[in-house]
Amino acid sequence: MHKIGFLGCGNMARAIIGGILAKGIVAPGEIIASARTQATIDAAHERFGIDVTLDNAEACKASVVFLAVKPQMYESVIAEAAPHFSSETVLVSIAPGKTLAWLSDASGLAKVVRLMPNTPAAVGEGMTSVVIGKGCSAEDADLVLEIVDSFGKSERIPEHLMDAASAAAGCSPAYVYMMIEAMADAAVLEGMPRAQAYRFAAQAVVGAGKMVLESGQHPGALKDAVCSPGGTTIEGVRTLEACGFRSSVTEALIATVDKARSL
Ligand SMILES: NC(=O)C1=CN([C@@H]2O[C@H](COP(=O)(O)OP(=O)(O)OC[C@H]3O[C@@H](n4cnc5c(N)ncnc54)[C@H](O)[C@@H]3O)[C@@H](O)[C@H]2O)C=CC1
Ligand SMILES: O=C(O)[C@@H]1CCC=N1
């Protein structure tokens, strides 16, 4: 029997599978993924060496089943999958908006888990929020956490913080990529080759993130330390404030929370 199944094999499933296999906690043959098209499953098999199928029922037989389809598909995919689960199946949702209570009702399963991962899982740098349902045993929780910790960091949170966690870590990589693109555009405008500009901008983001995590300093203090008196950086800070940078980011994250609540 497969240890981990994926219903859906899109961007997030592929990021998780890549992260799990890089860490080696399970062999490729212990993972099975289903998707709607032959091209998708062929590509996943070729890239990861995992088992693949067009039949969701096959993937439902795994011990831990990730629901990796869009939230709008959850209802129909769970209805199709439910007859194929066993009472021991651990069902893992990675979608915003679908509560543990809803998942349990829809699937008929007692063992349900909510995660909100992010695509940096693909390089072992994921940040995943975890809510383990009450029907899960300590062993189920350990297994899920072993899987999740193989592709980055994780924290257990109360379920009511799931939308906040999704905004801060699930969606936010998209905005960071936009910022990296914009930062590189400026460097390109000044004559730097494009590939080099992405390296500089991306490494600056990696380094700034590590500073927040490891220095113990407030982000504002770290920002202040970059701004030499009468220097160049403070001119950029003035410009970002005039353009509503921080407010734009906050509003964008609140928009994701509003959307999650509507799903
Ligand atoms: N992309 C991201 O950064 C993140 C995504 N998520 C969640 O992951 C889930 C999937 O999102 P993405 O991977 O971005 O979407 P995607 O569109 O890349 O992948 C969806 C996959 O589902 C498959 N699919 C569609 N209908 C199906 C069906 N009836 N049966 C089996 N497979 C079917 C598609 O073939 C595709 O492989 C969503 O619930 C999303 O909220 C969570 C965190 C981050
Ligand atoms: O866009 C989405 O809905 C998913 C959830 C978090 C990131 N991507």
JSON list of C-alpha atoms and ligand atoms in Angstrom, two decimals, residues 71 94 96 116-117 166 170-171 263, ligand 2:
[
{"chain": "A", "resi": 71, "resn": "PRO", "atom": "CA", "xyz": [-10.96, 24.46, -3.11]},
{"chain": "A", "resi": 94, "resn": "ILE", "atom": "CA", "xyz": [-4.22, 22.08, 1.93]},
{"chain": "A", "resi": 96, "resn": "PRO", "atom": "CA", "xyz": [-8.01, 27.73, 2.41]},
{"chain": "A", "resi": 116, "resn": "MET", "atom": "CA", "xyz": [-1.38, 25.53, 4.70]},
{"chain": "A", "resi": 117, "resn": "PRO", "atom": "CA", "xyz": [1.93, 24.92, 2.96]},
{"chain": "A", "resi": 166, "resn": "SER", "atom": "CA", "xyz": [-2.33, 31.39, 4.81]},
{"chain": "A", "resi": 170, "resn": "GLY", "atom": "CA", "xyz": [0.80, 30.51, 1.84]},
{"chain": "A", "resi": 171, "resn": "CYS", "atom": "CA", "xyz": [0.07, 33.44, -0.48]},
{"chain": "A", "resi": 263, "resn": "LEU", "atom": "CA", "xyz": [-14.72, 29.80, -0.03]},
{"chain": "B", "resi": 2, "resn": "LIG", "atom": "O1", "xyz": [-4.07, 31.01, -4.15]},
{"chain": "B", "resi": 2, "resn": "LIG", "atom": "C1", "xyz": [-4.48, 30.16, -3.37]},
{"chain": "B", "resi": 2, "resn": "LIG", "atom": "O2", "xyz": [-5.68, 30.11, -3.07]},
{"chain": "B", "resi": 2, "resn": "LIG", "atom": "C2", "xyz": [-3.53, 29.18, -2.72]},
{"chain": "B", "resi": 2, "resn": "LIG", "atom": "C3", "xyz": [-3.67, 29.16, -1.23]},
{"chain": "B", "resi": 2, "resn": "LIG", "atom": "C4", "xyz": [-2.44, 29.83, -0.70]},
{"chain": "B", "resi": 2, "resn": "LIG", "atom": "C5", "xyz": [-1.60, 30.00, -1.86]},
{"chain": "B", "resi": 2, "resn": "LIG", "atom": "N1", "xyz": [-2.18, 29.60, -2.95]}
]
